[in-house]
Tab-separated table of C-alpha atoms in Angstrom:
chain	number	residue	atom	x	y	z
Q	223	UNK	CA	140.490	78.744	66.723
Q	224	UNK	CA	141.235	81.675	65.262
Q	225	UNK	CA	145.369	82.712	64.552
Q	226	UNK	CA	146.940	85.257	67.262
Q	227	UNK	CA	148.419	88.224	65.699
Q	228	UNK	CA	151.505	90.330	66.439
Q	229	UNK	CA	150.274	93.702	65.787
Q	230	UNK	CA	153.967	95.100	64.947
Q	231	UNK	CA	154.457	92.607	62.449
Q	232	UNK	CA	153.684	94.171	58.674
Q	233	UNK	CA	150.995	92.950	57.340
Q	234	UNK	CA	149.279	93.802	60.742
Q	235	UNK	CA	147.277	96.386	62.381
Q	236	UNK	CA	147.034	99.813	60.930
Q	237	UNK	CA	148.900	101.659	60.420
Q	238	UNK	CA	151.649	99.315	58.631
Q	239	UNK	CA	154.745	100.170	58.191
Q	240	UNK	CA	155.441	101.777	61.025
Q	241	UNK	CA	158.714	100.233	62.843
Q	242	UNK	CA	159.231	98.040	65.870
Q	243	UNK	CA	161.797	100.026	66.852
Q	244	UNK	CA	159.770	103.049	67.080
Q	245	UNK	CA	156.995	102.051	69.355
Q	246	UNK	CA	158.414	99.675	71.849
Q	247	UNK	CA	162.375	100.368	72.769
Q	248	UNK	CA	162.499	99.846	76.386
Q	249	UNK	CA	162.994	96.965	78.976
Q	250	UNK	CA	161.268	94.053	80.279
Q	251	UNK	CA	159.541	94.613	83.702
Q	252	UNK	CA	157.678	98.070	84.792
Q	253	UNK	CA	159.763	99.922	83.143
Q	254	UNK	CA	158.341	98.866	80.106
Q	255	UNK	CA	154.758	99.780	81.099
Q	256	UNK	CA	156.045	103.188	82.040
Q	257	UNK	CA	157.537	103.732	78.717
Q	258	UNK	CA	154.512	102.591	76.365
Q	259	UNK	CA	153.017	105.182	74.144
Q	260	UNK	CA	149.043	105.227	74.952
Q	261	UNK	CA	147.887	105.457	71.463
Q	262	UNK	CA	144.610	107.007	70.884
Q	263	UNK	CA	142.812	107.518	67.222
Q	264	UNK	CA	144.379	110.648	66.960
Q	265	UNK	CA	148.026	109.088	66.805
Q	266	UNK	CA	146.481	106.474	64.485
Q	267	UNK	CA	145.171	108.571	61.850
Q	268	UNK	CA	148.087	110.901	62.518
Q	269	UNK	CA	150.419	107.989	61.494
Q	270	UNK	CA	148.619	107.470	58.106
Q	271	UNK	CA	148.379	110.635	56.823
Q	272	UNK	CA	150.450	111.852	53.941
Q	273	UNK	CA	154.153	112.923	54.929
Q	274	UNK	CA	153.178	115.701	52.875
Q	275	UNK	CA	149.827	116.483	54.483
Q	276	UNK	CA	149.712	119.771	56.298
Q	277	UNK	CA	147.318	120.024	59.147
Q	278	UNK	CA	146.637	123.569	58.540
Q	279	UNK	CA	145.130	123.218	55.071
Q	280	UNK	CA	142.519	121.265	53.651
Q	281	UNK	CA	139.710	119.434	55.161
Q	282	UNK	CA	140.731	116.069	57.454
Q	283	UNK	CA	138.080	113.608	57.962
Q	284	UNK	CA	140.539	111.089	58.651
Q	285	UNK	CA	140.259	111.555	62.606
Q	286	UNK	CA	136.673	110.271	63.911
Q	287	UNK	CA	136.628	114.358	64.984
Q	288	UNK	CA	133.434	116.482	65.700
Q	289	UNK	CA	134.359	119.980	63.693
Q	290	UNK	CA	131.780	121.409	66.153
Q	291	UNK	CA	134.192	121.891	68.740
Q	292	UNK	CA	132.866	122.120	72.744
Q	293	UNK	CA	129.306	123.589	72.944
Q	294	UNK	CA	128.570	127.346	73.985
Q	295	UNK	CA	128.443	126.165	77.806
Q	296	UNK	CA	131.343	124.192	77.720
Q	297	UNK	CA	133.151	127.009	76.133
Q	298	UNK	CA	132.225	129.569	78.978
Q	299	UNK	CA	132.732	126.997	81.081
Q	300	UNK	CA	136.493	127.107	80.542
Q	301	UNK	CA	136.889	130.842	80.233
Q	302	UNK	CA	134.813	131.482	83.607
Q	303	UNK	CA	137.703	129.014	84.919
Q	304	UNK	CA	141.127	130.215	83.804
Q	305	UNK	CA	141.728	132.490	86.342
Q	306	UNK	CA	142.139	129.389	88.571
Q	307	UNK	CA	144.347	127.886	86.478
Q	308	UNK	CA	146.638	128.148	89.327
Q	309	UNK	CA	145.033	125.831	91.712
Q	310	UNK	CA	144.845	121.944	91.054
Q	311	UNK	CA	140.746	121.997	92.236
Q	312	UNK	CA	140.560	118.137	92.873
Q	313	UNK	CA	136.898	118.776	94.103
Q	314	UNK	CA	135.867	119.080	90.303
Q	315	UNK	CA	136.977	115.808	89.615
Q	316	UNK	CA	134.927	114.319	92.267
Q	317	UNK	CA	131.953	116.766	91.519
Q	318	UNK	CA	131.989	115.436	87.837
Q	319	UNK	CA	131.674	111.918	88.759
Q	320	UNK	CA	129.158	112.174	91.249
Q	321	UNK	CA	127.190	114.437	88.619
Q	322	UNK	CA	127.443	111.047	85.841
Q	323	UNK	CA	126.832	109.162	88.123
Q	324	UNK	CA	123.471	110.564	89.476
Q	325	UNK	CA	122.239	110.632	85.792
Q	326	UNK	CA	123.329	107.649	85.514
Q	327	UNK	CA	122.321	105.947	88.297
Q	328	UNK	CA	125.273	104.824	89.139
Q	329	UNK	CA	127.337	104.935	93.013
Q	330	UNK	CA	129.952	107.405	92.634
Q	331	UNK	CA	132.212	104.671	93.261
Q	332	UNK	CA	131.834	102.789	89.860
Q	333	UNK	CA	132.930	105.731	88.071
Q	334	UNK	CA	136.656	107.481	87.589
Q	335	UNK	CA	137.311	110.497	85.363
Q	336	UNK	CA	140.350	109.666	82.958
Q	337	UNK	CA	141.687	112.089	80.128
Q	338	UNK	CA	139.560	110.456	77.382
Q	339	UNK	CA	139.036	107.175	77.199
Q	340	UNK	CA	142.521	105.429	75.785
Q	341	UNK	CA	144.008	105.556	78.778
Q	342	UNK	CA	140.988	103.280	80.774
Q	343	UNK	CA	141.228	101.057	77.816
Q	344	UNK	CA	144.730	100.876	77.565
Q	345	UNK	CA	145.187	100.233	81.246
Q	346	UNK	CA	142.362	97.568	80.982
Q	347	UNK	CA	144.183	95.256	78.893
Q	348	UNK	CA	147.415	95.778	80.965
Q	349	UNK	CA	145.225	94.479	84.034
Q	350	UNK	CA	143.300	91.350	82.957
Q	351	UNK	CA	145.558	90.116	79.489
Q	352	UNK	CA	149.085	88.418	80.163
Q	353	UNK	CA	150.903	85.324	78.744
Q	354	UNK	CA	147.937	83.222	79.650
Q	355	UNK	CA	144.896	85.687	79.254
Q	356	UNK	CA	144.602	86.407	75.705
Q	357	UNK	CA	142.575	89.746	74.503
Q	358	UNK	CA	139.947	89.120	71.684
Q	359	UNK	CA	138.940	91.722	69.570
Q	360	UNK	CA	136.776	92.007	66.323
Q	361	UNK	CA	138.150	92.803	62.497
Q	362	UNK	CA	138.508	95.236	61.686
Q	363	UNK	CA	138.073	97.061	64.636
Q	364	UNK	CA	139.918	100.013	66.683
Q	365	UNK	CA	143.564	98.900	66.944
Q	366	UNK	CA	144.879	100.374	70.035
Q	367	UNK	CA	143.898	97.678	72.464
Q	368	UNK	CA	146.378	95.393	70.480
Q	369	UNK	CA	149.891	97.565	71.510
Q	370	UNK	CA	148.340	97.081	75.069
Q	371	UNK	CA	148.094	93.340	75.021
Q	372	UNK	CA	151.739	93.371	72.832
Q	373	UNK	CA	153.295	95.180	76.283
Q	374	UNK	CA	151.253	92.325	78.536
Q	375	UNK	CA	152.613	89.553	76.250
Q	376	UNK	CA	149.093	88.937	75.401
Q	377	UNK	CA	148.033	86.511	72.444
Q	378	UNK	CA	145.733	88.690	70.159
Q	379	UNK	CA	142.829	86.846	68.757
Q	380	UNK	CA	140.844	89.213	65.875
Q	381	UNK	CA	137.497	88.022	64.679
Q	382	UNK	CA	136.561	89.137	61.070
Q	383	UNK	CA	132.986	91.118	61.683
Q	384	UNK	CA	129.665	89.010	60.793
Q	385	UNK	CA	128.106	89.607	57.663
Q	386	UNK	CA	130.511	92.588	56.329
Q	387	UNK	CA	128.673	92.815	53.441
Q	388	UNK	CA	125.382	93.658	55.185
Q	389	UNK	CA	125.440	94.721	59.312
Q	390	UNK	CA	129.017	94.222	60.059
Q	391	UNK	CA	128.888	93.336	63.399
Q	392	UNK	CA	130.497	92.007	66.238
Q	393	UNK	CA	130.437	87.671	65.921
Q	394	UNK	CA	130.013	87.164	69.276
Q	395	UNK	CA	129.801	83.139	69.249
Q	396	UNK	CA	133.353	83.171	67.159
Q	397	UNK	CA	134.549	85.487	69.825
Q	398	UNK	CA	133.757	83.256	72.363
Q	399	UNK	CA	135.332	80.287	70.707
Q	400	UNK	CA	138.418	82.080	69.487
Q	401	UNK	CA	139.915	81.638	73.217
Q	402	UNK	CA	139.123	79.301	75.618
Q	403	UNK	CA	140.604	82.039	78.795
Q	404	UNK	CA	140.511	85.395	77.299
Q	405	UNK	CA	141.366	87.793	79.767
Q	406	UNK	CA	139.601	90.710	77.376
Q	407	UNK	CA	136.662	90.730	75.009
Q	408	UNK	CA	136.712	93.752	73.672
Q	409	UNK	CA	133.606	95.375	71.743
Q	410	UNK	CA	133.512	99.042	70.590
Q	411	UNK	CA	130.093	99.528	69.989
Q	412	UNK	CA	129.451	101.799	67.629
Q	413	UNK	CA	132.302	100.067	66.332
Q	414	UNK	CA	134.778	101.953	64.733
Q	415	UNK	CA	135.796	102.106	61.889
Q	416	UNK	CA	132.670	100.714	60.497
Q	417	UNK	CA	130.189	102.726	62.164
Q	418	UNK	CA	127.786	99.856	62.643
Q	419	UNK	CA	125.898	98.969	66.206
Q	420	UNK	CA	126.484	95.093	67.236
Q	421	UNK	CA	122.804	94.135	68.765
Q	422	UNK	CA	121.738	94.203	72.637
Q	423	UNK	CA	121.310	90.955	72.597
Q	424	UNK	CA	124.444	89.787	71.276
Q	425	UNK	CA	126.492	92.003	73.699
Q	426	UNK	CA	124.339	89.841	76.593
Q	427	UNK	CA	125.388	86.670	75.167
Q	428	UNK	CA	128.897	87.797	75.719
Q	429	UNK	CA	128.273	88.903	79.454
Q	430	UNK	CA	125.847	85.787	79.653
Q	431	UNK	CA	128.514	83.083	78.173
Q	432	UNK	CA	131.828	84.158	78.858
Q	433	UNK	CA	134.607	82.860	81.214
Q	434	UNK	CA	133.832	84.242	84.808
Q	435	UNK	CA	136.803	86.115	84.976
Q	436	UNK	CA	137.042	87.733	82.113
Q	437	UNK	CA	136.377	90.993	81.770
Q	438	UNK	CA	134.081	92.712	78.687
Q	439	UNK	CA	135.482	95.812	77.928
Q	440	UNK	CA	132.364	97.956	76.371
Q	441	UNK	CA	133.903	100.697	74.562
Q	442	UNK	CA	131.062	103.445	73.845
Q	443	UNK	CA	132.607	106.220	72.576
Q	444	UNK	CA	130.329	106.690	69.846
Q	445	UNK	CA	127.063	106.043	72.129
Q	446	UNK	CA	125.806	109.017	71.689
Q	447	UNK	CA	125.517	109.330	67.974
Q	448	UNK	CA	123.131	105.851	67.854
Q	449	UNK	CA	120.068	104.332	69.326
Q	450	UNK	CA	121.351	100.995	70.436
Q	451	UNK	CA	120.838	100.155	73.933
Q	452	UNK	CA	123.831	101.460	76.303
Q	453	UNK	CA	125.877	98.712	78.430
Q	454	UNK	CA	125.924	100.596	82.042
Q	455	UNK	CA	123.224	98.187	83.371
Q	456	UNK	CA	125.715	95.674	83.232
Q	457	UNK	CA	127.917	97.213	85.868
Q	458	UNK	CA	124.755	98.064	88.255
Q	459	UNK	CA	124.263	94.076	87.966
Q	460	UNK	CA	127.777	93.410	89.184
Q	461	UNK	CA	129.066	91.706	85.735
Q	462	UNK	CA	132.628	91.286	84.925
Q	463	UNK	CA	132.017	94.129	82.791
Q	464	UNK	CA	133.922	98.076	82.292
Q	465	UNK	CA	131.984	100.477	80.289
Q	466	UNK	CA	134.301	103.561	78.578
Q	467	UNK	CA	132.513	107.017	77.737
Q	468	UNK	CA	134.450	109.302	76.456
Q	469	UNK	CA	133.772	112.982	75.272
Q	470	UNK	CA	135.719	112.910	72.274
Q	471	UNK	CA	133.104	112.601	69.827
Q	472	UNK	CA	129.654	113.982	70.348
Q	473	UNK	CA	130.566	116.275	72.748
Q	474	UNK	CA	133.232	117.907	70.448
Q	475	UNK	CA	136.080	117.921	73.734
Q	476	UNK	CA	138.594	115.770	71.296
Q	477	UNK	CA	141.656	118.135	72.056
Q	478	UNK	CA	140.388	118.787	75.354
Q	479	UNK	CA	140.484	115.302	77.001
Q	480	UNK	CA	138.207	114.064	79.417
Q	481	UNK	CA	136.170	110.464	79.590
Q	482	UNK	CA	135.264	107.750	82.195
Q	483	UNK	CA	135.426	104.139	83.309
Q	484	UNK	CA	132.747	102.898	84.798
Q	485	UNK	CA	132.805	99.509	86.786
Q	486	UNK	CA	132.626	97.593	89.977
Q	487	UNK	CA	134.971	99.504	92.095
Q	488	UNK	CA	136.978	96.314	92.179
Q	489	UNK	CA	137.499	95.895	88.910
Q	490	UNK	CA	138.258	99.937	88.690
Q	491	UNK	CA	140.660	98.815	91.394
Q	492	UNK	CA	142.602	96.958	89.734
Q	493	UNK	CA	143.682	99.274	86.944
Q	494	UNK	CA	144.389	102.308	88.702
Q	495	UNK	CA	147.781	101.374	89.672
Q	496	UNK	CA	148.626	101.749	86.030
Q	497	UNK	CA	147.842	105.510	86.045
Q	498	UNK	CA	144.798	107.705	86.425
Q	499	UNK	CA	145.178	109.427	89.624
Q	500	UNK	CA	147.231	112.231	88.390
Q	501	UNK	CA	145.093	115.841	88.430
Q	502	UNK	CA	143.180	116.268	85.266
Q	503	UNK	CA	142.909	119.808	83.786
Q	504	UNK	CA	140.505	121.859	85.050
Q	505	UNK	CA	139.530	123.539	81.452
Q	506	UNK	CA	138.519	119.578	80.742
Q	507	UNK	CA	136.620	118.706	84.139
Q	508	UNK	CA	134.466	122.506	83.962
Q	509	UNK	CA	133.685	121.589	79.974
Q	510	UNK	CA	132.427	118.190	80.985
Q	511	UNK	CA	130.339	119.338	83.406
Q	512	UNK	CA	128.710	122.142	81.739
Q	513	UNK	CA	128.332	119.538	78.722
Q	514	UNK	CA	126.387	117.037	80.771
Q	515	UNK	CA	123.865	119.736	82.212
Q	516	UNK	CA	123.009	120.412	78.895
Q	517	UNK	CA	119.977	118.267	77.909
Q	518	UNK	CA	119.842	119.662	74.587
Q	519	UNK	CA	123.382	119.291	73.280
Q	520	UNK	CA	123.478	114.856	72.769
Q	521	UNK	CA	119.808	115.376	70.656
Q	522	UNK	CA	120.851	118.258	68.566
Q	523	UNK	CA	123.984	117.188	67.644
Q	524	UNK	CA	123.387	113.311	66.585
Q	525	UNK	CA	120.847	114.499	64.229
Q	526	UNK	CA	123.259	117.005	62.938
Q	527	UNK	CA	125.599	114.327	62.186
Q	528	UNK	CA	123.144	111.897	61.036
Q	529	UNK	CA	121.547	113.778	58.843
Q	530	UNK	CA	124.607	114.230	57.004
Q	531	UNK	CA	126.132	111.077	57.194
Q	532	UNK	CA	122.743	110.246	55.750
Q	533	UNK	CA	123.281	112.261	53.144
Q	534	UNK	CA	126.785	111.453	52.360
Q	535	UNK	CA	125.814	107.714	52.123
Q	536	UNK	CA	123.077	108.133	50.431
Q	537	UNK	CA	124.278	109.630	47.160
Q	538	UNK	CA	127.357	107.672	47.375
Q	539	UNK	CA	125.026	104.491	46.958
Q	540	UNK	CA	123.767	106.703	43.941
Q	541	UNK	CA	126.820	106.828	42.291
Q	542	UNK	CA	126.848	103.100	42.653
Q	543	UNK	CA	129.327	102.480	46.199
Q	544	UNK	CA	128.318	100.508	49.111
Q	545	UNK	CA	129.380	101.394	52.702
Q	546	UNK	CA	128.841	100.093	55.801
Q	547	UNK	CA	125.552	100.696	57.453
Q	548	UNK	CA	126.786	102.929	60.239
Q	549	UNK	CA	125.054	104.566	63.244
Q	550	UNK	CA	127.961	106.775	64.387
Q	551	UNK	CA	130.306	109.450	62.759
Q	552	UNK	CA	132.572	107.380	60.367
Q	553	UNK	CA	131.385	104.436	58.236
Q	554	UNK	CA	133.690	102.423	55.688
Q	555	UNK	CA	133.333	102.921	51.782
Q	556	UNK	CA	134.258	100.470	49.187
Q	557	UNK	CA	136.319	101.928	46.573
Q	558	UNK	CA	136.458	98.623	44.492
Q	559	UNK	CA	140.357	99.398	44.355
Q	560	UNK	CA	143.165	99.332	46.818
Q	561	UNK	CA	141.957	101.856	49.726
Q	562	UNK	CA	145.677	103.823	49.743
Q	563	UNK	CA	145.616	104.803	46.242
Q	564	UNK	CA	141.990	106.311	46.714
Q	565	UNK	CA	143.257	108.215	49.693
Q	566	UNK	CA	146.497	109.349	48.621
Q	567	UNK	CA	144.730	110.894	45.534
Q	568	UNK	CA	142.353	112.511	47.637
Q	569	UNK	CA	145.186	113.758	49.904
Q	570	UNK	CA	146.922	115.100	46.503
Q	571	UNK	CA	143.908	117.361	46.244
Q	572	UNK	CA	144.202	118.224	50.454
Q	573	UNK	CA	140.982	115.736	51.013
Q	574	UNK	CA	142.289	113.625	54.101
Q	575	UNK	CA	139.999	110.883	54.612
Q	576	UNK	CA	140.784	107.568	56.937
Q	577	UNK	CA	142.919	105.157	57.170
Q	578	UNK	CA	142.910	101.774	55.861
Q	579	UNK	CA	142.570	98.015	57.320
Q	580	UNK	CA	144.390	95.276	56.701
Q	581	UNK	CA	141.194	92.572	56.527
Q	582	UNK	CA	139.428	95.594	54.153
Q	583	UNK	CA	142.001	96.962	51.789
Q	584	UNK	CA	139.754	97.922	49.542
Q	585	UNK	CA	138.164	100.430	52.123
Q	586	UNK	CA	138.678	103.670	53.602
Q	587	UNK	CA	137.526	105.143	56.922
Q	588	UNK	CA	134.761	108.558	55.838
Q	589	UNK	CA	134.693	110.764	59.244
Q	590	UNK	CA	131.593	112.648	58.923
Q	591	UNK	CA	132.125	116.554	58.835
Q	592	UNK	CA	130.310	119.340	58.576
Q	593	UNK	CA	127.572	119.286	55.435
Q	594	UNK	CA	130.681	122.011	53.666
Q	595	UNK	CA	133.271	119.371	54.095
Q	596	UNK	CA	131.143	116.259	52.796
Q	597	UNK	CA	129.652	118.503	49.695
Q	598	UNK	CA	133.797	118.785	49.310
Q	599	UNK	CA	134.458	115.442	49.926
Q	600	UNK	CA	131.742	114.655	46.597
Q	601	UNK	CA	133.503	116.706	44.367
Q	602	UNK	CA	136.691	115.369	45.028
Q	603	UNK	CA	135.803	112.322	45.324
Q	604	UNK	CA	133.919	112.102	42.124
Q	605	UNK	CA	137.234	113.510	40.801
Q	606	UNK	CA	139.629	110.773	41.473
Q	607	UNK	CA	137.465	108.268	40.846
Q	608	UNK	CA	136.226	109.883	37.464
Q	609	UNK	CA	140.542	109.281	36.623
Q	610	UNK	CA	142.127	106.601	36.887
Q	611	UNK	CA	144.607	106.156	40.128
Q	612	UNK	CA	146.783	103.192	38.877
Q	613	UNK	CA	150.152	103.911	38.384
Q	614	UNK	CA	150.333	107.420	40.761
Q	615	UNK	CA	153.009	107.588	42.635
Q	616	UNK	CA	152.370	106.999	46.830
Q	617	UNK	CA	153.695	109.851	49.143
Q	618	UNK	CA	155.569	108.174	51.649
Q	619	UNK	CA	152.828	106.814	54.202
Q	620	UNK	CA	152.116	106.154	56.995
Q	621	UNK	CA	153.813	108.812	58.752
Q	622	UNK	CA	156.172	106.682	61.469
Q	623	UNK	CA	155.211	107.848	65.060
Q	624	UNK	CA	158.549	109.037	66.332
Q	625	UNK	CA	157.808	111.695	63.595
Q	626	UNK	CA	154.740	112.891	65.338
Q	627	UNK	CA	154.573	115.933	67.362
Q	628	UNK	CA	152.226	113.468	69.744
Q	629	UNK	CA	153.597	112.837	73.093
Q	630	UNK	CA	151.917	110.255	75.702
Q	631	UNK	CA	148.048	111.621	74.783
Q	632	UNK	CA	145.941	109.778	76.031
């Protein structure tokens, strides 16, 4: 069985350092639940950025971001609706969902607009992990489930990827054994921060195998930058399964906020008492809309990005790095030295790139950016590692989240 983890403790989840103190001073009870910061990649990589690091300058792909912003509809979208700013327009909400879940064909009912996708996932572990329903996740892997399960007095199980040298995917069978009642599996597939798809038929072993009441928490956010088979079918069957979309990445709406949860209404029952029914903006809902009834905007943009992640991969190979084989927007490189030396160098030079995980310290996270950024990224890159980075001196890092300007995003 594989050890729980306390992801506050130092030699934990990304990022380190930060304080106990700092993330969870309130009491036991609901109050506690009200209090908890949903943390979302943009507090994450936030956190481990240079104190020094101005967001202004320089080029960050240190954030799992799409620099291409909301497409042309999307954009008119939201200036055809400011002048109705003033009204809270609850019928777009429900017009939104209906429209995913036509194309999805999906009952209206399985589906509930959030503000991104943290605060589904967040609100998913709160429901089904407790003292007796531990939450299993894979390593490394997207941290903020953990602070979820620390606030639900969850044991945390993580499960190191399979084969990291090669696909780097999800070990479903050690998953499966690390807990005998999980209450969570989670699976981010793409899986961030490697990039790399976990196969079909190893996310239907999980739904196939697991206990029958726990819940498989399918977290797609990268979906639409990959090939792999999506998960929705799973909640059309009835599993024990919730599926989160989010339009974050692809769709370039990171600042914006909007996503979904999709599941059997019961199961969407049970973690809307934790939040989600308060009015979403309207800029975000009219965006979303205009994004899905474009059919060009998912194809045009994942080559986009593939092609230069492709790219970007490629000629690191050629100067003799490895990286994960990734299918999304980020993928991990292997500096063959500790990770936080490479990326405070880089930061010296305003290059923000990602941050670093405990099980892979010789890694950092690569978001893919426009082709300008990455032919930036080479040069720099090629710099510091053309020099030697022993002995330079750290910036103090990570960046403690009471410091951030971040509220409760979500």
């Amino acid at each position: 069985m594989y050890p729980t983890v306390d992801p506050l403790a130092p030699a934990g989840v990304a990022p380190t350092g930060i304080s106990r103190r700092s993330f969870f001073r309130f009491a036991a009870g609901a109050s506690a639940l009200a209090s908890l910061p949903i943390l979302t990649e943009a507090h994450l990589a936030y956190a481990d950025r240079p104190k020094f690091a101005d967001p202004n300058k320089g080029i960050h792909i240190d954030a799992n971001e799409n620099p291409m912003g909301p497409c042309e509809a999307a954009r008119q979208a939201m200036v055809n609706i400011i002048p109705r700013g003033g009204r809270y327009l609850f019928t777009g909400e429900e017009e939104l969902a209906e429209l995913f879940a036509k194309q999805e064909g999906l009952s209206p009912e399985s589906v509930i607009p959030f503000a991104g996708s943290s605060e589904p996932l967040h609100f998913t572990v709160l429901a089904f992990t407790g003292k007796d329903r531990p939450l299993v996740i894979a390593d490394p892997g997207y941290e903020a489930p953990m602070w979820a399960a620390k606030v639900s007095g969850a044991q945390i199980f993580k499960v190191p990827l399979a084969d990291p040298k090669g696909e780097a995917k999800h070990d479903v069978k050690a998953m499966l054994a690390a807990a005998s009642n999980p209450g969570v599996i989670y699976i981010c597939n793409p899986n961030n921060p490697t990039g790399t798809c976990t196969p079909r038929s190893d996310i239907e072993y999980v739904v196939a195998n697991a206990p029958k009441d726990t819940v498989i928490l399918i977290d797609e956010a990268y979906i639409h930058l990959c090939d792999a088979p999506r998960s929705i079918d799973f909640v059309k069957e009835g599993k024990n399964v919730i599926v989160l979309r989010t339009f974050s990445k692809l769709y370039g709406m990171a600042g914006i906020r909007m996503g979904f949860a999709i599941g059997r209404p019961d199961l969407l029952a049970k973690i809307t008492p934790f939040g989600g029914m308060n009015a979403l903006p309207i800029t975000a809902v009219v965006a979303a809309k205009a994004s899905l009834l474009d059919p060009d905007l998912v194809p045009t943009r994942k080559k986009i990005i593939a092609d230069t992640r492709v790219e970007t991969i490629a000629w690191l190979k050629s100067q003799g790095y490895s990286c994960t084989p990734s299918e999304s927007n980020c993928f991990m490189l292997d500096v063959r030295q500790p990770g936080k030396q490479v990326q405070a160098a880089l930061a010296a030079k305003e290059m923000y790139v990602g941050r670093i995980w405990p099980a892979w310290p010789d890694s950092v996270r690569i978001t893919v950016g426009t082709p300008d950024e990455m032919m930036a990224f080479r040069k720099d890159f090629t710099s510091v590692m053309s020099g030697s980075t022993a002995g330079l001196v750290l910036p103090k890092m990570p960046r403690r989240l009471e410091e951030t300007p971040f509220r409760h995003m979500s």
